[in-house]
Short mmCIF file of C-alpha atoms in Angstrom, two decimals:
data_model
loop_
_atom_site.label_atom_id
_atom_site.label_comp_id
_atom_site.label_asym_id
_atom_site.label_seq_id
_atom_site.Cartn_x
_atom_site.Cartn_y
_atom_site.Cartn_z
CA MET A 1 50.62 -27.38 -25.07
CA GLU A 2 50.86 -25.18 -22.20
CA PRO A 3 53.26 -26.02 -19.38
CA GLY A 4 52.08 -27.89 -16.36
CA PRO A 5 52.46 -27.28 -12.62
CA LEU A 6 55.82 -29.70 -12.69
CA ALA A 7 57.46 -27.45 -15.45
CA ASP A 8 56.71 -24.30 -13.51
CA LEU A 9 58.21 -25.66 -10.41
CA LYS A 10 61.37 -26.40 -12.43
CA PHE A 11 61.56 -22.95 -13.77
CA VAL A 12 61.09 -21.61 -10.17
CA GLN A 13 63.91 -24.00 -8.84
CA ALA A 14 66.12 -22.88 -11.83
CA THR A 15 65.48 -19.32 -11.16
CA LEU A 16 66.23 -19.46 -7.31
CA SER A 17 69.45 -21.71 -8.17
CA GLY A 18 70.52 -18.76 -10.54
CA TYR A 19 69.87 -16.16 -7.96
CA THR A 20 71.65 -18.26 -5.09
CA TYR A 21 74.58 -18.63 -7.32
CA LEU A 22 74.84 -15.00 -8.19
CA GLN A 23 74.36 -14.07 -4.51
CA SER A 24 77.26 -16.68 -3.60
CA GLN A 25 79.44 -14.84 -6.16
CA GLU A 26 78.80 -11.35 -4.77
CA ILE A 27 79.56 -12.65 -1.24
CA THR A 28 82.78 -13.98 -2.36
CA MET A 29 83.89 -10.97 -4.34
CA LEU A 30 82.83 -8.82 -1.24
CA LYS A 31 85.09 -11.27 0.74
CA PHE A 32 87.84 -10.81 -1.60
CA ILE A 33 87.49 -6.86 -1.58
CA GLY A 34 87.38 -6.87 2.35
CA ILE A 35 90.73 -8.90 2.42
CA LEU A 36 92.48 -6.60 0.04
CA ALA A 37 91.26 -3.71 2.00
CA VAL A 38 92.52 -5.10 5.27
CA VAL A 39 95.97 -6.25 3.57
CA ALA A 40 96.28 -2.59 1.99
CA ILE A 41 95.37 -1.02 5.57
CA CYS A 42 97.93 -3.37 7.06
CA ALA A 43 100.61 -2.41 4.58
CA ILE A 44 100.18 1.40 5.00
CA LEU A 45 100.53 0.92 8.66
CA ILE A 46 103.43 -1.09 8.13
CA LEU A 47 105.00 1.67 5.87
CA ALA A 48 104.22 4.41 8.16
CA ALA A 49 105.69 2.78 11.38
CA MET A 50 108.78 2.45 9.37
CA LYS A 51 108.97 6.03 8.31
CA PRO A 52 111.50 8.73 10.25
CA SER A 53 110.43 10.07 13.50
CA THR A 54 111.55 13.64 12.45
CA PHE A 55 111.43 15.68 9.37
CA ILE A 56 113.18 18.71 7.80
CA VAL A 57 112.31 21.21 5.02
CA GLU A 58 115.01 23.39 3.63
CA ARG A 59 115.16 26.15 0.98
CA SER A 60 117.66 28.59 0.21
CA VAL A 61 118.05 32.06 -1.91
CA SER A 62 120.83 34.46 -2.70
CA ILE A 63 119.74 37.89 -1.79
CA ASN A 64 121.68 40.84 -3.06
CA ALA A 65 121.52 42.74 0.28
CA THR A 66 123.64 42.65 3.89
CA PRO A 67 122.53 40.40 6.73
CA ASP A 68 121.95 43.54 8.71
CA LYS A 69 119.13 44.59 6.11
CA ILE A 70 117.55 41.37 5.91
CA ALA A 71 117.57 40.33 9.41
CA PRO A 72 114.79 42.81 10.49
CA LEU A 73 112.68 41.25 7.96
CA ILE A 74 112.80 38.05 9.96
CA ASN A 75 112.98 39.19 13.23
CA ASP A 76 110.09 41.41 13.64
CA PHE A 77 106.84 39.57 12.86
CA HIS A 78 105.25 42.95 12.03
CA SER A 79 107.34 42.73 8.55
CA TRP A 80 106.30 38.96 7.84
CA ASN A 81 103.19 40.26 5.78
CA THR A 82 105.27 41.80 3.26
CA TRP A 83 107.00 38.41 2.38
CA SER A 84 105.42 35.24 4.16
CA PRO A 85 103.86 32.96 1.61
CA TRP A 86 100.72 32.36 4.03
CA ALA A 87 99.73 35.90 4.76
CA LYS A 88 98.53 36.31 1.40
CA LEU A 89 96.13 32.85 1.69
CA ASP A 90 93.57 34.64 3.85
CA PRO A 91 92.87 38.26 3.58
CA ASN A 92 90.81 38.14 6.71
CA MET A 93 93.35 36.29 8.96
CA LYS A 94 93.42 37.37 12.20
CA THR A 95 96.72 38.00 13.91
CA VAL A 96 97.94 38.95 17.32
CA TYR A 97 101.28 40.42 18.18
CA SER A 98 102.29 40.39 21.88
CA GLY A 99 105.76 40.03 23.99
CA ALA A 100 108.37 41.97 22.51
CA PRO A 101 108.01 44.32 19.63
CA SER A 102 110.82 42.48 17.80
CA GLY A 103 113.59 40.05 18.52
CA VAL A 104 113.92 37.58 21.15
CA GLY A 105 110.47 37.19 23.12
CA ALA A 106 108.36 38.49 20.01
CA ILE A 107 105.03 36.63 19.74
CA TYR A 108 102.97 36.25 16.48
CA GLU A 109 99.48 34.38 16.76
CA TRP A 110 97.20 33.60 13.43
CA GLU A 111 93.92 32.16 12.99
CA GLY A 112 92.48 31.90 9.37
CA ASN A 113 90.78 29.64 6.95
CA SER A 114 91.55 26.03 6.29
CA LYS A 115 94.69 26.96 4.09
CA VAL A 116 96.37 28.77 6.82
CA GLY A 117 94.71 26.98 10.12
CA LYS A 118 95.81 28.40 13.70
CA GLY A 119 99.13 28.83 15.22
CA ARG A 120 101.70 30.66 17.26
CA MET A 121 105.14 31.82 16.64
CA GLN A 122 107.66 33.18 19.17
CA VAL A 123 111.42 34.24 18.41
CA THR A 124 113.68 32.15 20.88
CA SER A 125 117.00 33.05 19.75
CA ILE A 126 118.89 35.42 17.61
CA GLN A 127 122.55 34.94 16.83
CA PRO A 128 124.73 36.96 14.42
CA ALA A 129 124.03 34.43 11.60
CA LYS A 130 120.81 32.73 12.78
CA THR A 131 117.33 33.49 13.98
CA SER A 132 115.34 30.77 15.53
CA ILE A 133 111.57 30.49 15.86
CA LYS A 134 109.50 28.26 18.12
CA LEU A 135 106.49 27.27 15.57
CA ASP A 136 103.51 25.84 17.13
CA PHE A 137 100.57 24.67 14.68
CA LEU A 138 97.36 24.29 16.56
CA LYS A 139 94.97 23.61 13.64
CA PRO A 140 93.94 21.77 11.37
CA PHE A 141 96.88 19.44 12.91
CA GLU A 142 98.66 19.92 15.95
CA GLY A 143 102.59 20.06 15.61
CA HIS A 144 105.38 21.71 17.47
CA ASN A 145 108.50 22.37 15.38
CA THR A 146 111.48 25.10 15.02
CA ALA A 147 112.24 27.19 12.14
CA ASP A 148 115.86 28.52 11.63
CA PHE A 149 116.71 31.35 9.20
CA VAL A 150 120.54 31.26 8.48
CA LEU A 151 122.34 34.25 6.84
CA GLU A 152 125.42 33.53 5.27
CA PRO A 153 127.37 36.26 3.66
CA GLN A 154 128.60 35.86 0.33
CA GLY A 155 130.73 39.04 -1.01
CA SER A 156 127.93 41.82 -1.40
CA ALA A 157 125.12 39.18 -1.21
CA THR A 158 123.72 36.95 1.41
CA ARG A 159 122.71 33.36 1.24
CA VAL A 160 119.44 32.89 3.35
CA THR A 161 118.54 29.39 4.29
CA TRP A 162 114.88 28.81 5.76
CA VAL A 163 114.96 25.52 7.72
CA MET A 164 111.81 24.01 9.35
CA TYR A 165 112.20 20.58 11.39
CA GLY A 166 110.50 18.70 14.19
CA PRO A 167 109.14 15.39 15.63
CA LEU A 168 106.72 13.19 13.18
CA ASN A 169 104.09 11.76 15.00
CA PHE A 170 102.45 8.59 14.05
CA ILE A 171 99.17 10.45 13.34
CA PRO A 172 99.11 12.18 11.32
CA GLY A 173 102.66 12.70 10.14
CA LYS A 174 103.97 9.06 9.39
CA LEU A 175 100.56 8.34 7.85
CA MET A 176 100.50 11.18 5.68
CA SER A 177 104.22 10.62 4.92
CA VAL A 178 103.36 7.37 3.32
CA PHE A 179 101.54 9.33 0.37
CA THR A 180 103.55 12.54 0.42
CA THR A 181 106.07 14.38 2.43
CA MET A 182 106.51 17.71 4.55
CA ASP A 183 109.12 18.86 1.70
CA LYS A 184 106.42 18.31 -1.17
CA MET A 185 103.74 19.98 1.36
CA ILE A 186 105.40 23.09 2.13
CA GLY A 187 108.42 23.38 0.08
CA ASP A 188 107.42 25.21 -2.62
CA ASP A 189 105.87 27.70 0.04
CA PHE A 190 109.22 28.29 1.43
CA GLN A 191 110.48 28.99 -1.91
CA ARG A 192 107.80 31.55 -2.67
CA GLY A 193 108.48 33.19 0.88
CA LEU A 194 112.38 33.56 -0.01
CA ALA A 195 111.44 35.00 -3.46
CA ASP A 196 109.37 37.75 -1.49
CA LEU A 197 111.74 38.13 1.06
CA LYS A 198 114.55 38.72 -1.50
CA VAL A 199 112.28 41.40 -3.27
CA ALA A 200 111.48 43.21 0.02
CA ALA A 201 115.30 43.19 1.06
CA GLU A 202 116.54 44.25 -2.48
CA LYS A 203 114.20 47.52 -2.50
#
């Protein structure tokens, strides 16, 4: 016996009811996901706001050479290509030297691929045991920091400490620090650079 119009109507109603139920479930799930996303974003913003407003990265190495032999490799930007950890990341990086040939007033500007970005360095102070450099990153993120190279004689060797520090702005600095730190981002680069500096100075 073939189903009549009433049976067809009930079938359509049941189908529509099931579809409406699925739609309701999907909307409820989307709302739940949306609430979770808002809560997660708020949590990240709160955590970011609680992060320090400054950062510091520091690495050291012992070099079998005197400070007099090591200092020129730091104070003369023309020598940085022999040990800088970033000089090898982009063989086609554009560099410009200006200001003093070396020492206070020497300026080094670079622009390269996404790994090295764009920026500028200037030697601002040279003391017997420390060289200070003003470091301005322009791309991919803007940042204005200071780098110090501290040279401490230890017998026939010298302990060289490379320190970089500066402000940590909310965007991108504090937000990024929720997931990582400046130390994790560039600490290994510092260590590689100091290792190459050691090789260059001990020749």
